[in-house]
Tab-separated table of C-alpha atoms and ligand atoms in Angstrom:
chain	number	residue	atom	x	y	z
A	6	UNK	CA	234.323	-46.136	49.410
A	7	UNK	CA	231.463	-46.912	51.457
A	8	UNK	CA	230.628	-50.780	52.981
A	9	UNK	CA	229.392	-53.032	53.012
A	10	UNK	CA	228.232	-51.905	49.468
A	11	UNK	CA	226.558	-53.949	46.361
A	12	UNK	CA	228.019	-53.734	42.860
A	13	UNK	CA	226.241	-54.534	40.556
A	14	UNK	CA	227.777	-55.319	36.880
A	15	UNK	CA	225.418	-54.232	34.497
A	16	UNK	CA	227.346	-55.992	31.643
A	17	UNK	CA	226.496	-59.381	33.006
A	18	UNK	CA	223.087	-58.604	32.977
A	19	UNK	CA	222.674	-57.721	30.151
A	20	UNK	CA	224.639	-60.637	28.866
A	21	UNK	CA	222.190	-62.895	30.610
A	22	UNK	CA	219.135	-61.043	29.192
A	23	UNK	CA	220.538	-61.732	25.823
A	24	UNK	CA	221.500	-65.084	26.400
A	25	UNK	CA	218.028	-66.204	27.758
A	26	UNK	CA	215.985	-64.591	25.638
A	27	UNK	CA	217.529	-65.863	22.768
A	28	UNK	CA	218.380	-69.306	23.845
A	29	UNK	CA	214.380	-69.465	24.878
A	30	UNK	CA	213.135	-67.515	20.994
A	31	UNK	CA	214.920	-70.628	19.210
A	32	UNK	CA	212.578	-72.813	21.326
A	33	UNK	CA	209.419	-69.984	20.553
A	34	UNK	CA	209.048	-69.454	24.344
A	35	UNK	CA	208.941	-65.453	25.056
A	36	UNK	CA	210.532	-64.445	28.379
A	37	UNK	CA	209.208	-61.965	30.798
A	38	UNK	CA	212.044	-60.305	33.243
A	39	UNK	CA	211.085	-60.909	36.963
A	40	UNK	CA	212.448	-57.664	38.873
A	41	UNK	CA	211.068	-59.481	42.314
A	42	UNK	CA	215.359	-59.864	43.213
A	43	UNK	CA	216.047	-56.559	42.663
A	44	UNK	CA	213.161	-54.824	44.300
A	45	UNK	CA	211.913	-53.667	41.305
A	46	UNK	CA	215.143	-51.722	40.159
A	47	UNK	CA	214.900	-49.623	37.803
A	48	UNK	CA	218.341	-49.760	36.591
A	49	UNK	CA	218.477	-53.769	36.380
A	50	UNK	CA	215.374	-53.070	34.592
A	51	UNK	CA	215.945	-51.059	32.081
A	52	UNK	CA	219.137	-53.457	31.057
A	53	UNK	CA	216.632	-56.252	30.773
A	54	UNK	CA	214.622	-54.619	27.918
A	55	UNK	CA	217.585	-53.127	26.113
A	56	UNK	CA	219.033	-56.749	25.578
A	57	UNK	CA	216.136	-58.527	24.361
A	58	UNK	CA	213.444	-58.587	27.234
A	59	UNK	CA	210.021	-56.889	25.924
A	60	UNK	CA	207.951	-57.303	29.625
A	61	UNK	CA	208.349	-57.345	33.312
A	62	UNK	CA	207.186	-59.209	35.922
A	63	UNK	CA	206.958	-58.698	39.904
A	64	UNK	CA	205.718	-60.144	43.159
A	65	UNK	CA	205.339	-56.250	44.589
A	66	UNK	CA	202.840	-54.014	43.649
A	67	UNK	CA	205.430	-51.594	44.843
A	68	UNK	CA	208.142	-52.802	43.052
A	69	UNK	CA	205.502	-52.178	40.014
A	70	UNK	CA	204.936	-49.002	41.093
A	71	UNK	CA	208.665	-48.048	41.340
A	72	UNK	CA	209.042	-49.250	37.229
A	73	UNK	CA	206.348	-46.685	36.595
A	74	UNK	CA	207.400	-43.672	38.177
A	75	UNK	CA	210.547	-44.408	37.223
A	76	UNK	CA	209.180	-43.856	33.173
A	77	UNK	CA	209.352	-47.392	32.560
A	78	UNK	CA	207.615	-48.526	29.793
A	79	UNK	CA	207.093	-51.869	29.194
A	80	UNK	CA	204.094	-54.622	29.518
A	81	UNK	CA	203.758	-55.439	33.448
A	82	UNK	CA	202.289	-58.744	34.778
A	83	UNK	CA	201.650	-59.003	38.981
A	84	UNK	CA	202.906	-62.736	39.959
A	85	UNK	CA	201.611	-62.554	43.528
A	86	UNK	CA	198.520	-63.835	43.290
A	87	UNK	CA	196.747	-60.587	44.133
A	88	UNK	CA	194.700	-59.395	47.326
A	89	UNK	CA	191.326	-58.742	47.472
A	90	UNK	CA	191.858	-55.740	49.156
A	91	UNK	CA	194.270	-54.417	46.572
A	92	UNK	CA	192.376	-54.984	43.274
A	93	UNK	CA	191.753	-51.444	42.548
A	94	UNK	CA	195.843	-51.129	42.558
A	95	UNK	CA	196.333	-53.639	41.424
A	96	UNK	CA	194.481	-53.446	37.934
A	97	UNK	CA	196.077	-49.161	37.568
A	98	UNK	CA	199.740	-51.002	38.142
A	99	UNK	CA	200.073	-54.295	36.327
A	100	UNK	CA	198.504	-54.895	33.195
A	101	UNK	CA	198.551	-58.659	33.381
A	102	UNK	CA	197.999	-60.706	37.054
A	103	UNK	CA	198.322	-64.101	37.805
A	104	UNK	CA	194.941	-65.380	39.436
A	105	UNK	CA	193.226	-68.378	41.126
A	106	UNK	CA	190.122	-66.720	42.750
A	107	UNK	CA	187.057	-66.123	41.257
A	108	UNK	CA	186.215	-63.669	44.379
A	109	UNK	CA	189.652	-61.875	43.533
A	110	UNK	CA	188.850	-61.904	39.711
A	111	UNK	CA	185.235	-60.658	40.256
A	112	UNK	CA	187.155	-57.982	42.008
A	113	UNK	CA	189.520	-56.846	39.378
A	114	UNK	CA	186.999	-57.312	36.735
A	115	UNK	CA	184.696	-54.321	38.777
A	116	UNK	CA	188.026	-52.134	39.502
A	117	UNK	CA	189.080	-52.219	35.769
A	118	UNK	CA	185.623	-51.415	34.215
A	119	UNK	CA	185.451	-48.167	36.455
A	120	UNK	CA	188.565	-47.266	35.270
A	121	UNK	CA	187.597	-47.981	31.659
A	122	UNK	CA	189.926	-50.827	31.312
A	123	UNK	CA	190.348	-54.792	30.502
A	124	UNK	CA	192.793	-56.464	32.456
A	125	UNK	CA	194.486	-59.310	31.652
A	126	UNK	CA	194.477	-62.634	33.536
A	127	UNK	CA	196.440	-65.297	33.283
A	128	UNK	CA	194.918	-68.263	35.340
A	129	UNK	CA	197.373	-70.355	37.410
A	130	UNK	CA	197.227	-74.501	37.709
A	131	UNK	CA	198.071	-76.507	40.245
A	132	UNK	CA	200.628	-79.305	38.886
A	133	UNK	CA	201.632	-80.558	42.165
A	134	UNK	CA	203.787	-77.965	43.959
A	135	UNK	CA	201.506	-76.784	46.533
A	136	UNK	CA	201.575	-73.011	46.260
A	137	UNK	CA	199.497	-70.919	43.591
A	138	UNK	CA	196.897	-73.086	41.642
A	139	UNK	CA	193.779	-74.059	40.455
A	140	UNK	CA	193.507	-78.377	40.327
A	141	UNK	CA	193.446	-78.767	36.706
A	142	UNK	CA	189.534	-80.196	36.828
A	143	UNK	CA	188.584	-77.067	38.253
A	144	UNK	CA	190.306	-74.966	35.495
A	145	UNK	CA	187.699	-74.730	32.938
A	146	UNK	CA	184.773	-73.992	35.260
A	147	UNK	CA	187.373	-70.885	36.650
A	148	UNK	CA	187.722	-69.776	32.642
A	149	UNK	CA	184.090	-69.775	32.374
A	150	UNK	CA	183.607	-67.172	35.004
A	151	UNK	CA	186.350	-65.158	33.552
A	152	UNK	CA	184.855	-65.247	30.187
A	153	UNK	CA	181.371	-63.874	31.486
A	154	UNK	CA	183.807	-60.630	33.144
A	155	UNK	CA	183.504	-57.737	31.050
A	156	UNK	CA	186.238	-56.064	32.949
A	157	UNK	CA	188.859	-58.792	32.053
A	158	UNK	CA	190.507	-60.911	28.934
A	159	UNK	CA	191.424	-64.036	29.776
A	160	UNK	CA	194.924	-64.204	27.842
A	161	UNK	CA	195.567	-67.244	29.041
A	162	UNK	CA	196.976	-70.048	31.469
A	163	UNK	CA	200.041	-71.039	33.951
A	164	UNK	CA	201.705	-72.740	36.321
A	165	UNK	CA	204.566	-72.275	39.174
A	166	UNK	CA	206.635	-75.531	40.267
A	167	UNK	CA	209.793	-75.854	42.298
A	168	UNK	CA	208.999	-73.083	44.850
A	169	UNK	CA	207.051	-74.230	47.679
A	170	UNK	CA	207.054	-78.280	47.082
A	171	UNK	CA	210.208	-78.914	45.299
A	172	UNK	CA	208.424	-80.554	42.274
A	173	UNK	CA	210.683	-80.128	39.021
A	174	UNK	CA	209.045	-78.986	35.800
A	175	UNK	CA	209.542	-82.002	33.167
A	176	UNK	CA	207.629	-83.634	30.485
A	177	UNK	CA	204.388	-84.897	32.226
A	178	UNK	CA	203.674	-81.580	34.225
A	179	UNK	CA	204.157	-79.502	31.564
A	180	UNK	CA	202.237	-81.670	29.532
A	181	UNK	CA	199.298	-81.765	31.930
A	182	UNK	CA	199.451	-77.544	31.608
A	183	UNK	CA	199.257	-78.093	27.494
A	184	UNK	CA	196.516	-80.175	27.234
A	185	UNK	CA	195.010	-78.153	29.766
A	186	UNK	CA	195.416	-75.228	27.250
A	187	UNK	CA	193.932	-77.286	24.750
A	188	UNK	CA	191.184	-78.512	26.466
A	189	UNK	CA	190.110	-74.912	27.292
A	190	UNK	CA	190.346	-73.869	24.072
A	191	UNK	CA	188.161	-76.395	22.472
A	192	UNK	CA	185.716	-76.164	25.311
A	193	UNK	CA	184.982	-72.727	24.855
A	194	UNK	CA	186.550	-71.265	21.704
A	195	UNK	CA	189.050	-69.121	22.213
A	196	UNK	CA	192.906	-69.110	21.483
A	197	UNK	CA	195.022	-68.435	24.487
A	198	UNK	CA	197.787	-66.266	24.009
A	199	UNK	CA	199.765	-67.235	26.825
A	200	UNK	CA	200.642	-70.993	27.940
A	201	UNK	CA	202.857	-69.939	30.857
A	202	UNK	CA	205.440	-72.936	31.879
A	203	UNK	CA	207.479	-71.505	35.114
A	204	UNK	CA	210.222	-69.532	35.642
A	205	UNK	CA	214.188	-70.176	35.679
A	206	UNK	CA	213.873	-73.735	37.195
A	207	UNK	CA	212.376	-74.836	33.493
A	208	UNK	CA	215.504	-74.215	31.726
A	209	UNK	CA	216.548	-78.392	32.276
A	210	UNK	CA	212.943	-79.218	31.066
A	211	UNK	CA	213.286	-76.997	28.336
A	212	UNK	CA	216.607	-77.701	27.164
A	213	UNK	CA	215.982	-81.605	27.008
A	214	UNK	CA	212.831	-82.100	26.315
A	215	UNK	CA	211.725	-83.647	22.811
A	216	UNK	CA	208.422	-81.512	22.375
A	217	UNK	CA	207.619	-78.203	24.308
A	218	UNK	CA	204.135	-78.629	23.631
A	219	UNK	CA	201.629	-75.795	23.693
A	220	UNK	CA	204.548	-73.527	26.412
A	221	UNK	CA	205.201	-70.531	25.055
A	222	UNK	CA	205.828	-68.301	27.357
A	223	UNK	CA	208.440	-68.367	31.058
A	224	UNK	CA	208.974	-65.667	33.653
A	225	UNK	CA	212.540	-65.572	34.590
A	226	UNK	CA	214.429	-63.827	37.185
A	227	UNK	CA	216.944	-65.610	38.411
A	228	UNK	CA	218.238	-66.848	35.512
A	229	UNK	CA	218.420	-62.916	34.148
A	230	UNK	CA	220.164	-62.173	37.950
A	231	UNK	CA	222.483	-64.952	38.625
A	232	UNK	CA	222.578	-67.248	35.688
A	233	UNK	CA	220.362	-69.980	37.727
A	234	UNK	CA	223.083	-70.643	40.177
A	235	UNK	CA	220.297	-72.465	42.656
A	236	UNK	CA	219.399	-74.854	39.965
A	237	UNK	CA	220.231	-78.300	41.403
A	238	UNK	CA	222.759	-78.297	38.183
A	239	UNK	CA	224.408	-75.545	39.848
A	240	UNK	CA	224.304	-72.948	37.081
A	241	UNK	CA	223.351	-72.393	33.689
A	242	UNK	CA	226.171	-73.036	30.967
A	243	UNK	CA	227.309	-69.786	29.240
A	244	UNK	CA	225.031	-67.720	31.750
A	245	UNK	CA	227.091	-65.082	34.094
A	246	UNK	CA	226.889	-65.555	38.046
A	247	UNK	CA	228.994	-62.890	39.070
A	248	UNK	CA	226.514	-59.586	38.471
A	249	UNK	CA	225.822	-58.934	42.386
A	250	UNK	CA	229.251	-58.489	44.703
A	251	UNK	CA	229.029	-57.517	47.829
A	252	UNK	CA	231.915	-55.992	49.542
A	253	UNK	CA	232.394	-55.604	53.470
A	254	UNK	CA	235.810	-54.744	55.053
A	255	UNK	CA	237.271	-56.268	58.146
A	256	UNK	CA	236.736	-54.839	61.545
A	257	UNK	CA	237.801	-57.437	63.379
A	258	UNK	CA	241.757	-60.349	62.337
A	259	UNK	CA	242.841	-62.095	65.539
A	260	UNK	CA	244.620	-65.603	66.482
A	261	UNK	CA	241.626	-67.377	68.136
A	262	UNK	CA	240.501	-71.132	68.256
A	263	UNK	CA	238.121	-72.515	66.169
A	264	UNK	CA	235.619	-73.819	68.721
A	265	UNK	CA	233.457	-71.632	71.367
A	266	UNK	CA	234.622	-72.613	74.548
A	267	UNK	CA	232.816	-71.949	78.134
A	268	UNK	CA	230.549	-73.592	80.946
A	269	UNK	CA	227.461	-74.531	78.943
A	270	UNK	CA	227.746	-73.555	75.011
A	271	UNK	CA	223.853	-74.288	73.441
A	272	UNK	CA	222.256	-72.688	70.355
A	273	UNK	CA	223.891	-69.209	68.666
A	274	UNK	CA	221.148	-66.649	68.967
A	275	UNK	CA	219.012	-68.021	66.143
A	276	UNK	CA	218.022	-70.877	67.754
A	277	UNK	CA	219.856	-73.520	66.197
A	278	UNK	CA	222.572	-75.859	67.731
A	279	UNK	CA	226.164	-76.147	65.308
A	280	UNK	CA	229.128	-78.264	65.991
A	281	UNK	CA	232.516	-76.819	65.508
A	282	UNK	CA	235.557	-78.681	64.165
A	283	UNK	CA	238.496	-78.098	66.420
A	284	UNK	CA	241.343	-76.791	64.190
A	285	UNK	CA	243.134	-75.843	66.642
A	286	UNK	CA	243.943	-71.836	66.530
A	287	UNK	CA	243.501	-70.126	63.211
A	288	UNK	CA	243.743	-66.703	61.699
A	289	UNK	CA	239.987	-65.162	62.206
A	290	UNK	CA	238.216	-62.225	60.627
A	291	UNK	CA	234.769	-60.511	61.151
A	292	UNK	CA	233.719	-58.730	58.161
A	293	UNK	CA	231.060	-55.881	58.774
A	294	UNK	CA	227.794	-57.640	57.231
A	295	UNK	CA	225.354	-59.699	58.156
A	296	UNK	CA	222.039	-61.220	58.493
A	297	UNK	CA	219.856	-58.016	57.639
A	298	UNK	CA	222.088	-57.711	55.023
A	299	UNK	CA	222.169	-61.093	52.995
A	300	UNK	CA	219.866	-64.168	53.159
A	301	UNK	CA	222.389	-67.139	54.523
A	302	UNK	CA	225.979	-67.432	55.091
A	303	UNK	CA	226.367	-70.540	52.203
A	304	UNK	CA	224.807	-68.121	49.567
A	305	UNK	CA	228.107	-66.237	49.742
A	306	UNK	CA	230.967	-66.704	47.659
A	307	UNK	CA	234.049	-64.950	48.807
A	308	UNK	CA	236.425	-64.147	45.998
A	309	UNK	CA	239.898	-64.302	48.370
A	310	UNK	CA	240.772	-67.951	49.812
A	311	UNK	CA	238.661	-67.105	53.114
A	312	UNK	CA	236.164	-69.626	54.443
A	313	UNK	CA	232.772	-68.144	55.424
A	314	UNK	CA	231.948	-69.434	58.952
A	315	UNK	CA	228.385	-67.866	59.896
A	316	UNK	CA	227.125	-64.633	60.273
A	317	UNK	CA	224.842	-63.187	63.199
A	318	UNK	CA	222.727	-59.703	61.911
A	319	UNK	CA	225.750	-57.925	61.811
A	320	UNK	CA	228.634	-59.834	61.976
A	321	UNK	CA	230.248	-62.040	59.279
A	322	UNK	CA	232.610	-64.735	60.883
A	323	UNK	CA	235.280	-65.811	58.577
A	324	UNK	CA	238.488	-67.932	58.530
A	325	UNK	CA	240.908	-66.037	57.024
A	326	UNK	CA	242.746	-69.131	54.950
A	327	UNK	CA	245.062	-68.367	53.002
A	328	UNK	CA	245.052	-65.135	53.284
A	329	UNK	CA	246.350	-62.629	55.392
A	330	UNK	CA	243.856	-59.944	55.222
A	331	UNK	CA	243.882	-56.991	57.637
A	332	UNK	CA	241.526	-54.666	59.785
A	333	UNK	CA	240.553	-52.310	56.527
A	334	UNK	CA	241.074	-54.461	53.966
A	335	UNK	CA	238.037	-55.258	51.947
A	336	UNK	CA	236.621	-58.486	51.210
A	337	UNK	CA	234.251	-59.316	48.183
A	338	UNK	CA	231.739	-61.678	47.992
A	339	UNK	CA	229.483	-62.813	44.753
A	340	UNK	CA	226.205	-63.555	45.752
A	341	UNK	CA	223.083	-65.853	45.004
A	342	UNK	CA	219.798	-65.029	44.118
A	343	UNK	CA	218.128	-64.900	48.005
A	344	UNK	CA	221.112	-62.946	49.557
A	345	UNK	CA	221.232	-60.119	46.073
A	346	UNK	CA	217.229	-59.637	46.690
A	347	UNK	CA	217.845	-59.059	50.716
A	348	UNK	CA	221.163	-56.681	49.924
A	349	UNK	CA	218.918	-54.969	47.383
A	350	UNK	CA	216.190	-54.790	50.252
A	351	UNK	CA	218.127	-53.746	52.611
A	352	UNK	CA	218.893	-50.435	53.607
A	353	UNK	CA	222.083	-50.465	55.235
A	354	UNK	CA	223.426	-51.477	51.649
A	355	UNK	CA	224.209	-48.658	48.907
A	356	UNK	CA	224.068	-49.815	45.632
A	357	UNK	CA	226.105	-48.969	43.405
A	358	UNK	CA	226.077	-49.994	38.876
A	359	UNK	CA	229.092	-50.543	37.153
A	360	UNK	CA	228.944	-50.627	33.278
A	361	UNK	CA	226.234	-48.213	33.114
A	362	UNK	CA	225.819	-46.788	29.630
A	363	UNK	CA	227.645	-49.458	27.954
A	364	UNK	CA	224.458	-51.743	28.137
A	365	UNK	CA	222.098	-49.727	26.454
A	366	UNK	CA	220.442	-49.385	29.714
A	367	UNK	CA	220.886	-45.570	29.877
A	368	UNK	CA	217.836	-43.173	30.766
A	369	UNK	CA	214.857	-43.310	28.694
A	370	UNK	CA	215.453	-40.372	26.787
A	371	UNK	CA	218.603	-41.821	25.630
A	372	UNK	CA	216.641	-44.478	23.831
B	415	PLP	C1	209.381	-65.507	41.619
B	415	PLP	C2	208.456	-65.984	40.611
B	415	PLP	C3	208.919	-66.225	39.320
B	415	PLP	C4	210.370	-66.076	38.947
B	415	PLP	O1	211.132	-67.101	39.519
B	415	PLP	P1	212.699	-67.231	39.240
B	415	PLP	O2	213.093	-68.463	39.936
B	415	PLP	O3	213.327	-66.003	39.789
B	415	PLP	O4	212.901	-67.307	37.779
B	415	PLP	C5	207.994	-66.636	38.385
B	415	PLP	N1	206.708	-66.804	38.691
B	415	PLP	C6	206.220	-66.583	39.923
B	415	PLP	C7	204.776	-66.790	40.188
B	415	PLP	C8	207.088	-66.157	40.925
B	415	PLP	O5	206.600	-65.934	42.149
């Protein structure tokens, strides 16, 4: 068979999808499946809302478009905060957007009214991560304006933490995004339908805390993907990690040392300056993947006792260990969540599903 190559075990998807979505229903907290990792796949997809996911979420208006015209049918919300320039795709694509500008909302509001339709809006609140967000003071003067939009329904509010700042979701966050909730409720009469807490990085939050408040509602991906292996708790209990493997073969086993030697050795060719342990000779291999492939060499996990040493764009430096692999052999790796989304970007990669069928996740006129 082809490599490097991704397999992707459809079974522990689908056992994730299950596992989340009821874990998170005993709590009353509805989870959307964030495709954003797989580049919208439709496959991945499709195993998501056979095991209990009834919506999907993505970053890409053309990951959005690949669900469609792939027959996928299923609520879709945008979670890139959308362009101004794309608003007129934007509304035909996603059904539901996440928003912080009243320019941008004007925008959609116009685009789905001459396309006969109301678009939904969830508005996003700063709680002290930096990225997406309006500052919660601001919030209900933003709702206002969204109110007065005949092109959109405001179905309600959100947040995004532990992305660009590092801030953890926990009790008094999440409880600034209730009362929020509340507070533009009773200001202006409505009900929101959506109180929107995060995404996988919640689950510690939500598994702990004494009173979930107004939340109802998460967008998960890499919990669905990789069982929240990037969680500073490593990993979500009962969750599967292994659904993406990678597998590259060796092109290159030799007898070398273990530190670069020569008259001036500075920074690899990324720019950054590494010291080597000398361990004196050792068993080497170079696998045939690399940097265009997968995100970083530490989000690999090789399943034979080889030590991952770096990687350049096309060249995976190992220490062969305790093993005595050979030129040919093949070499697996399971991966996280940033190297599965750039093997499932990139195109060097074939991808290829195991399990298929068994997970309900068959074509749709199967179903
Ligand atoms: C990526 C993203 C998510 C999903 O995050 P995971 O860590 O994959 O669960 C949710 N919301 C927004 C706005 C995102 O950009």
């Amino acid at each position: 068979m082809q490599t490097p190559r991704l397999e992707i075990d459809l079974r522990s998807i689908a056992h994730n999808a299950r596992f989340l979505s009821e874990f998170y229903a005993r709590k009353g907290i509805q989870v959307t499946g964030v495709t954003k990792g797989v580049c919208g796949d439709p496959t991945v997809a499709r195993t998501f809302l056979a095991n209990g996911i009834r919506s999907l979420a993505d970053a890409r208006l053309e990951n959005l478009r690949r669900l469609r015209e792939a027959g996928i049918r299923a609520p879709f919300m945008l979670l890139r905060i959308p362009a101004l320039s794309q608003a007129d795709e934007v509304v035909r694509l996603a059904d539901c957007s996440l928003n912080t500008e009243v320019k941008v909302l004007r925008a959609l509001s116009d685009a789905a009214r001459r396309i006969g339709r109301r678009h939904a809006v969830i508005l996003m609140v700063e709680l002290g991560d930096l990225r997406e967000g309006i500052m919660p003071q601001d919030l209900p003067a933003v709702a206002r304006s969204v109110l007065a939009m005949d092109g959109l329904r405001l179905s309600g509010i959100g947040a995004n933490l532990f992305c660009f700042g590092g801030v953890q979701p926990g009790e008094s966050n999440m409880g600034v995004l209730s009362r929020t909730a509340e507070r533009v409720e009773r200001e202006f009469g409505v009900k929101l339908e959506i109180v929107s807490g995060g995404a996988t990085s919640n689950y510690r939050w939500a598994s702990t805390a004494a009173d979930l408040g107004r939340i109802n509602h998460l967008r998960c991906g890499e919990a669905l993907l990789v069982g929240g292996i990037t969680l500073p708790m490593g990993g979500i209990p009962g969750m599967k990690h292994d659904a993406f493997k990678l597998v590259a073969e060796v092109v290159e086993a030799k007898q070398k040392p273990s530190r670069p030697w020569g008259d001036s050795v500075g920074a690899d060719a990324f720019g950054t300056k590494r010291s080597f342990v000398d361990r004196g000779e050792r068993r080497r291999l170079i696998a045939n993947v690399g940097r265009q492939d997968i995100y970083a060499p530490e989000d690999l996990r090789p399943l034979q006792d080889v030590q991952v040493q770096g990687a350049s764009s096309d060249h995976l430096v190992l220490d062969a260990g305790g093993d005595d692999m050979q030129v040919g052999d093949e070499i697996g790796f399971h991966l996280g969540y940033n190297s599965t989304l750039m093997a499932m970007a990139s195109r060097y990669v074939p991808k290829i599903y195991l399990h298929e069928g068994e997970t309900s996740g068959g074509t749709d006129t199967e179903r």
